[in-house]
Amino acid sequence: MIKTTVRAFAAAALALLPLATAAAPAQAAETLSLHDAIEALPQAAESRDGYERTKFRHWIDEDKDGCNTRNEVLIDEAITSPTEGPRCKLSGGTWWSYYDDKVVEGPSGLDIDHMVPLAEAWDSGASQWTAARRQAYANDLGAERSLVAVTARTNRQKADQDPAEWMPPADDAQCTYLADWTATKLRWALTVDRAERDTLRDLATGCEDTDVAYEPV
């Protein structure tokens, strides 16, 4: 995907948010094979205690250009650019939903999926984050794997499930999805549980040539 200037600016603005209680030095981008990336994921038991979706403030207009995070992703991922009206109201345009290999006309049939759902992120370590870091996660425009425009149907079928419970229906989507999921967890230092890791290992056996590139935050 080619990043638009608007999305890049929004990502830069989000990067200014305090991501943790103490500032951490920037970390270099890394590329691993899918196998090695899965093995690099820390393992821990999951807990949904205390989760509320409102604890992840999302779809904000961080750079104050009138377009919230949802619309920034739609503009960036469009095959045919939509028309942008007042207050970033989008119309027209076409998109490709890689989960189910479908071309979608107009933005109304699309959802913006958090690659690792907010509830899953909470289970996997985000419960210990500051509110600012959760906001940055929920609006992560700095990595094209973090947020993806897909058909509303597949997004709602996925809900908050991990790959042990749901995978995209398109045959050609599997390796890409595994790489995107793993990259997002590594980027945000999120954990996996045993069933999730075992499933990732099993599914990745058919993805020998798949690499995972990510930049920790």
mmCIF file of C-alpha atoms in Angstrom:
data_model
loop_
_atom_site.group_PDB
_atom_site.id
_atom_site.type_symbol
_atom_site.label_atom_id
_atom_site.label_comp_id
_atom_site.label_asym_id
_atom_site.label_seq_id
_atom_site.Cartn_x
_atom_site.Cartn_y
_atom_site.Cartn_z
ATOM 1 C CA MET A 1 0.000 0.000 0.000
ATOM 2 C CA ILE A 2 1.178 3.512 -0.751
ATOM 3 C CA LYS A 3 0.823 5.848 2.192
ATOM 4 C CA THR A 4 -0.902 9.139 1.604
ATOM 5 C CA THR A 5 0.539 12.347 2.993
ATOM 6 C CA VAL A 6 -2.587 12.809 5.099
ATOM 7 C CA ARG A 7 -2.284 9.414 6.739
ATOM 8 C CA ALA A 8 1.415 9.866 7.355
ATOM 9 C CA PHE A 9 0.750 13.228 9.007
ATOM 10 C CA ALA A 10 -1.901 11.684 11.231
ATOM 11 C CA ALA A 11 0.485 8.919 12.234
ATOM 12 C CA ALA A 12 3.130 11.476 13.133
ATOM 13 C CA ALA A 13 0.632 13.330 15.297
ATOM 14 C CA LEU A 14 -0.307 10.135 17.125
ATOM 15 C CA ALA A 15 3.357 9.418 17.705
ATOM 16 C CA LEU A 16 3.524 12.537 19.869
ATOM 17 C CA LEU A 17 1.152 11.001 22.401
ATOM 18 C CA PRO A 18 2.744 9.630 25.579
ATOM 19 C CA LEU A 19 2.684 5.879 24.978
ATOM 20 C CA ALA A 20 3.698 4.829 28.458
ATOM 21 C CA THR A 21 4.326 6.278 31.872
ATOM 22 C CA ALA A 22 8.023 6.680 31.084
ATOM 23 C CA ALA A 23 9.335 7.579 27.651
ATOM 24 C CA ALA A 24 11.058 4.729 25.860
ATOM 25 C CA PRO A 25 13.682 5.048 23.142
ATOM 26 C CA ALA A 26 12.535 4.446 19.570
ATOM 27 C CA GLN A 27 13.125 0.914 18.353
ATOM 28 C CA ALA A 28 14.322 -0.052 14.911
ATOM 29 C CA ALA A 29 12.105 -1.803 12.390
ATOM 30 C CA GLU A 30 12.582 -5.552 12.199
ATOM 31 C CA THR A 31 11.870 -8.241 9.614
ATOM 32 C CA LEU A 32 11.549 -11.903 10.569
ATOM 33 C CA SER A 33 10.286 -15.006 8.865
ATOM 34 C CA LEU A 34 6.722 -15.800 9.892
ATOM 35 C CA HIS A 35 7.983 -18.835 11.813
ATOM 36 C CA ASP A 36 10.527 -16.794 13.775
ATOM 37 C CA ALA A 37 8.045 -13.970 14.342
ATOM 38 C CA ILE A 38 5.537 -16.383 15.893
ATOM 39 C CA GLU A 39 8.251 -17.788 18.145
ATOM 40 C CA ALA A 40 9.174 -14.236 19.224
ATOM 41 C CA LEU A 41 5.676 -13.593 20.607
ATOM 42 C CA PRO A 42 5.622 -13.697 24.422
ATOM 43 C CA GLN A 43 3.164 -16.234 25.843
ATOM 44 C CA ALA A 44 0.812 -15.520 28.749
ATOM 45 C CA ALA A 45 -2.673 -16.396 29.942
ATOM 46 C CA GLU A 46 -5.421 -14.018 28.820
ATOM 47 C CA SER A 47 -7.895 -12.132 30.991
ATOM 48 C CA ARG A 48 -10.854 -10.009 29.914
ATOM 49 C CA ASP A 49 -11.445 -8.660 33.426
ATOM 50 C CA GLY A 50 -12.337 -4.976 33.372
ATOM 51 C CA TYR A 51 -12.608 -4.655 29.587
ATOM 52 C CA GLU A 52 -14.796 -1.933 28.120
ATOM 53 C CA ARG A 53 -14.574 -0.825 24.510
ATOM 54 C CA THR A 54 -14.750 2.799 25.652
ATOM 55 C CA LYS A 55 -11.328 2.372 27.267
ATOM 56 C CA PHE A 56 -9.895 2.550 23.732
ATOM 57 C CA ARG A 57 -10.789 5.983 22.379
ATOM 58 C CA HIS A 58 -10.917 5.474 18.636
ATOM 59 C CA TRP A 59 -11.868 7.060 15.317
ATOM 60 C CA ILE A 60 -10.495 10.423 16.345
ATOM 61 C CA ASP A 61 -9.329 13.286 14.122
ATOM 62 C CA GLU A 62 -5.841 13.553 15.532
ATOM 63 C CA ASP A 63 -4.409 15.960 12.954
ATOM 64 C CA LYS A 64 -7.561 18.147 12.934
ATOM 65 C CA ASP A 65 -7.984 17.964 9.157
ATOM 66 C CA GLY A 66 -11.639 16.949 9.395
ATOM 67 C CA CYS A 67 -11.020 13.237 8.660
ATOM 68 C CA ASN A 68 -11.123 10.778 11.539
ATOM 69 C CA THR A 69 -9.056 7.605 11.659
ATOM 70 C CA ARG A 70 -11.728 5.534 9.926
ATOM 71 C CA ASN A 71 -11.839 7.899 6.957
ATOM 72 C CA GLU A 72 -8.055 8.218 6.816
ATOM 73 C CA VAL A 73 -7.846 4.432 6.314
ATOM 74 C CA LEU A 74 -10.611 4.461 3.695
ATOM 75 C CA ILE A 75 -8.874 7.222 1.733
ATOM 76 C CA ASP A 76 -5.516 5.465 1.939
ATOM 77 C CA GLU A 77 -6.732 1.993 0.952
ATOM 78 C CA ALA A 78 -9.093 2.964 -1.877
ATOM 79 C CA ILE A 79 -8.512 1.380 -5.277
ATOM 80 C CA THR A 80 -10.517 4.209 -6.829
ATOM 81 C CA SER A 81 -10.458 7.344 -4.688
ATOM 82 C CA PRO A 82 -13.729 8.436 -3.098
ATOM 83 C CA THR A 83 -15.092 11.962 -3.331
ATOM 84 C CA GLU A 84 -14.468 13.900 -0.142
ATOM 85 C CA GLY A 85 -17.245 16.287 0.886
ATOM 86 C CA PRO A 86 -17.679 18.649 3.828
ATOM 87 C CA ARG A 87 -16.430 17.274 7.164
ATOM 88 C CA CYS A 88 -14.711 14.459 5.269
ATOM 89 C CA LYS A 89 -17.950 12.810 4.189
ATOM 90 C CA LEU A 90 -16.890 10.200 1.633
ATOM 91 C CA SER A 91 -18.885 8.977 -1.339
ATOM 92 C CA GLY A 92 -18.092 6.759 -4.315
ATOM 93 C CA GLY A 93 -14.765 4.984 -4.568
ATOM 94 C CA THR A 94 -13.919 1.280 -4.624
ATOM 95 C CA TRP A 95 -12.012 -0.958 -2.219
ATOM 96 C CA TRP A 96 -10.687 -4.513 -2.141
ATOM 97 C CA SER A 97 -11.485 -6.511 0.987
ATOM 98 C CA TYR A 98 -8.708 -9.070 1.201
ATOM 99 C CA TYR A 99 -10.432 -11.154 3.893
ATOM 100 C CA ASP A 100 -13.035 -12.387 1.382
ATOM 101 C CA ASP A 101 -11.487 -11.269 -1.926
ATOM 102 C CA LYS A 102 -14.332 -8.887 -2.768
ATOM 103 C CA VAL A 103 -14.373 -5.480 -4.441
ATOM 104 C CA VAL A 104 -16.682 -3.053 -2.636
ATOM 105 C CA GLU A 105 -18.211 0.037 -4.200
ATOM 106 C CA GLY A 106 -18.814 2.935 -1.847
ATOM 107 C CA PRO A 107 -17.705 3.206 1.788
ATOM 108 C CA SER A 108 -20.970 2.145 3.436
ATOM 109 C CA GLY A 109 -20.305 -1.586 2.956
ATOM 110 C CA LEU A 110 -16.945 -1.424 4.716
ATOM 111 C CA ASP A 111 -15.753 -1.630 8.284
ATOM 112 C CA ILE A 112 -12.293 -0.682 9.511
ATOM 113 C CA ASP A 113 -10.999 -3.731 11.327
ATOM 114 C CA HIS A 114 -8.502 -3.530 14.150
ATOM 115 C CA MET A 115 -6.241 -6.378 13.035
ATOM 116 C CA VAL A 116 -5.918 -7.439 16.665
ATOM 117 C CA PRO A 117 -9.353 -6.536 18.064
ATOM 118 C CA LEU A 118 -9.557 -4.153 20.980
ATOM 119 C CA ALA A 119 -10.863 -6.839 23.337
ATOM 120 C CA GLU A 120 -8.089 -9.227 22.272
ATOM 121 C CA ALA A 121 -5.515 -6.479 22.798
ATOM 122 C CA TRP A 122 -6.916 -5.916 26.289
ATOM 123 C CA ASP A 123 -6.622 -9.637 27.040
ATOM 124 C CA SER A 124 -3.055 -9.640 25.738
ATOM 125 C CA GLY A 125 -1.556 -6.807 27.757
ATOM 126 C CA ALA A 126 -3.378 -3.566 26.932
ATOM 127 C CA SER A 127 -5.215 -3.752 30.255
ATOM 128 C CA GLN A 128 -1.931 -2.558 31.808
ATOM 129 C CA TRP A 129 -1.455 0.374 29.427
ATOM 130 C CA THR A 130 -2.138 4.043 29.963
ATOM 131 C CA ALA A 131 -5.244 5.535 28.362
ATOM 132 C CA ALA A 132 -2.961 7.415 25.952
ATOM 133 C CA ARG A 133 -1.282 4.228 24.743
ATOM 134 C CA ARG A 134 -4.649 2.538 24.238
ATOM 135 C CA GLN A 135 -5.781 5.546 22.191
ATOM 136 C CA ALA A 136 -2.626 5.362 20.084
ATOM 137 C CA TYR A 137 -3.227 1.655 19.515
ATOM 138 C CA ALA A 138 -6.845 2.135 18.498
ATOM 139 C CA ASN A 139 -5.864 4.795 15.937
ATOM 140 C CA ASP A 140 -2.572 3.338 14.715
ATOM 141 C CA LEU A 141 -1.952 4.878 11.300
ATOM 142 C CA GLY A 142 1.779 4.295 11.540
ATOM 143 C CA ALA A 143 1.622 0.673 10.338
ATOM 144 C CA GLU A 144 -0.477 -0.453 7.397
ATOM 145 C CA ARG A 145 -1.102 -3.832 9.080
ATOM 146 C CA SER A 146 -2.817 -2.379 12.157
ATOM 147 C CA LEU A 147 -6.066 -1.186 10.546
ATOM 148 C CA VAL A 148 -7.641 -2.582 7.385
ATOM 149 C CA ALA A 149 -10.768 -1.807 5.375
ATOM 150 C CA VAL A 150 -12.805 -4.993 4.879
ATOM 151 C CA THR A 151 -16.394 -5.949 4.213
ATOM 152 C CA ALA A 152 -18.667 -5.299 7.160
ATOM 153 C CA ARG A 153 -19.772 -8.922 7.017
ATOM 154 C CA THR A 154 -16.304 -10.396 7.552
ATOM 155 C CA ASN A 155 -15.416 -7.861 10.228
ATOM 156 C CA ARG A 156 -18.532 -8.763 12.192
ATOM 157 C CA GLN A 157 -17.959 -12.474 11.699
ATOM 158 C CA LYS A 158 -14.473 -12.034 13.117
ATOM 159 C CA ALA A 159 -15.653 -9.888 16.046
ATOM 160 C CA ASP A 160 -13.032 -10.187 18.820
ATOM 161 C CA GLN A 161 -11.772 -13.660 17.898
ATOM 162 C CA ASP A 162 -8.131 -14.633 17.475
ATOM 163 C CA PRO A 163 -6.814 -16.982 14.726
ATOM 164 C CA ALA A 164 -7.568 -20.044 16.881
ATOM 165 C CA GLU A 165 -11.243 -19.109 16.511
ATOM 166 C CA TRP A 166 -11.529 -17.296 13.155
ATOM 167 C CA MET A 167 -9.593 -16.925 9.925
ATOM 168 C CA PRO A 168 -10.508 -15.038 6.737
ATOM 169 C CA PRO A 169 -12.623 -17.099 4.314
ATOM 170 C CA ALA A 170 -10.525 -16.301 1.208
ATOM 171 C CA ASP A 171 -7.946 -19.041 0.583
ATOM 172 C CA ASP A 172 -5.273 -16.581 -0.523
ATOM 173 C CA ALA A 173 -5.721 -14.430 2.590
ATOM 174 C CA GLN A 174 -4.325 -16.862 5.140
ATOM 175 C CA CYS A 175 -0.591 -16.126 5.007
ATOM 176 C CA THR A 176 -1.127 -12.379 4.763
ATOM 177 C CA TYR A 177 -3.501 -12.459 7.716
ATOM 178 C CA LEU A 178 -1.122 -14.481 9.870
ATOM 179 C CA ALA A 179 1.691 -12.045 9.068
ATOM 180 C CA ASP A 180 -0.510 -9.017 9.778
ATOM 181 C CA TRP A 181 -1.741 -10.462 13.074
ATOM 182 C CA THR A 182 1.742 -11.419 14.243
ATOM 183 C CA ALA A 183 3.247 -8.087 13.172
ATOM 184 C CA THR A 184 0.606 -6.161 15.103
ATOM 185 C CA LYS A 185 1.173 -8.159 18.265
ATOM 186 C CA LEU A 186 4.936 -7.716 18.002
ATOM 187 C CA ARG A 187 4.610 -4.009 17.223
ATOM 188 C CA TRP A 188 2.632 -3.428 20.416
ATOM 189 C CA ALA A 189 4.352 -6.094 22.583
ATOM 190 C CA LEU A 190 1.115 -8.036 23.010
ATOM 191 C CA THR A 191 1.119 -11.628 24.226
ATOM 192 C CA VAL A 192 -0.439 -14.831 22.893
ATOM 193 C CA ASP A 193 -2.026 -17.655 24.824
ATOM 194 C CA ARG A 194 -1.119 -21.306 24.239
ATOM 195 C CA ALA A 195 -4.030 -22.119 21.889
ATOM 196 C CA GLU A 196 -3.316 -19.023 19.817
ATOM 197 C CA ARG A 197 0.386 -19.816 19.459
ATOM 198 C CA ASP A 198 -0.299 -23.462 18.571
ATOM 199 C CA THR A 199 -2.773 -22.369 15.885
ATOM 200 C CA LEU A 200 -0.383 -19.791 14.460
ATOM 201 C CA ARG A 201 2.351 -22.438 14.232
ATOM 202 C CA ASP A 202 0.060 -24.941 12.538
ATOM 203 C CA LEU A 203 -1.372 -22.498 10.008
ATOM 204 C CA ALA A 204 2.026 -21.010 9.202
ATOM 205 C CA THR A 205 3.346 -24.315 7.866
ATOM 206 C CA GLY A 206 1.984 -23.387 4.447
ATOM 207 C CA CYS A 207 3.556 -19.909 4.504
ATOM 208 C CA GLU A 208 7.281 -20.671 4.315
ATOM 209 C CA ASP A 209 8.077 -17.637 2.153
ATOM 210 C CA THR A 210 6.114 -15.152 4.266
ATOM 211 C CA ASP A 211 8.025 -12.451 6.154
ATOM 212 C CA VAL A 212 6.813 -10.251 8.998
ATOM 213 C CA ALA A 213 8.008 -6.640 9.069
ATOM 214 C CA TYR A 214 7.142 -4.475 12.063
ATOM 215 C CA GLU A 215 8.341 -1.443 13.974
ATOM 216 C CA PRO A 216 7.908 -1.660 17.761
ATOM 217 C CA VAL A 217 6.281 1.284 19.552
#
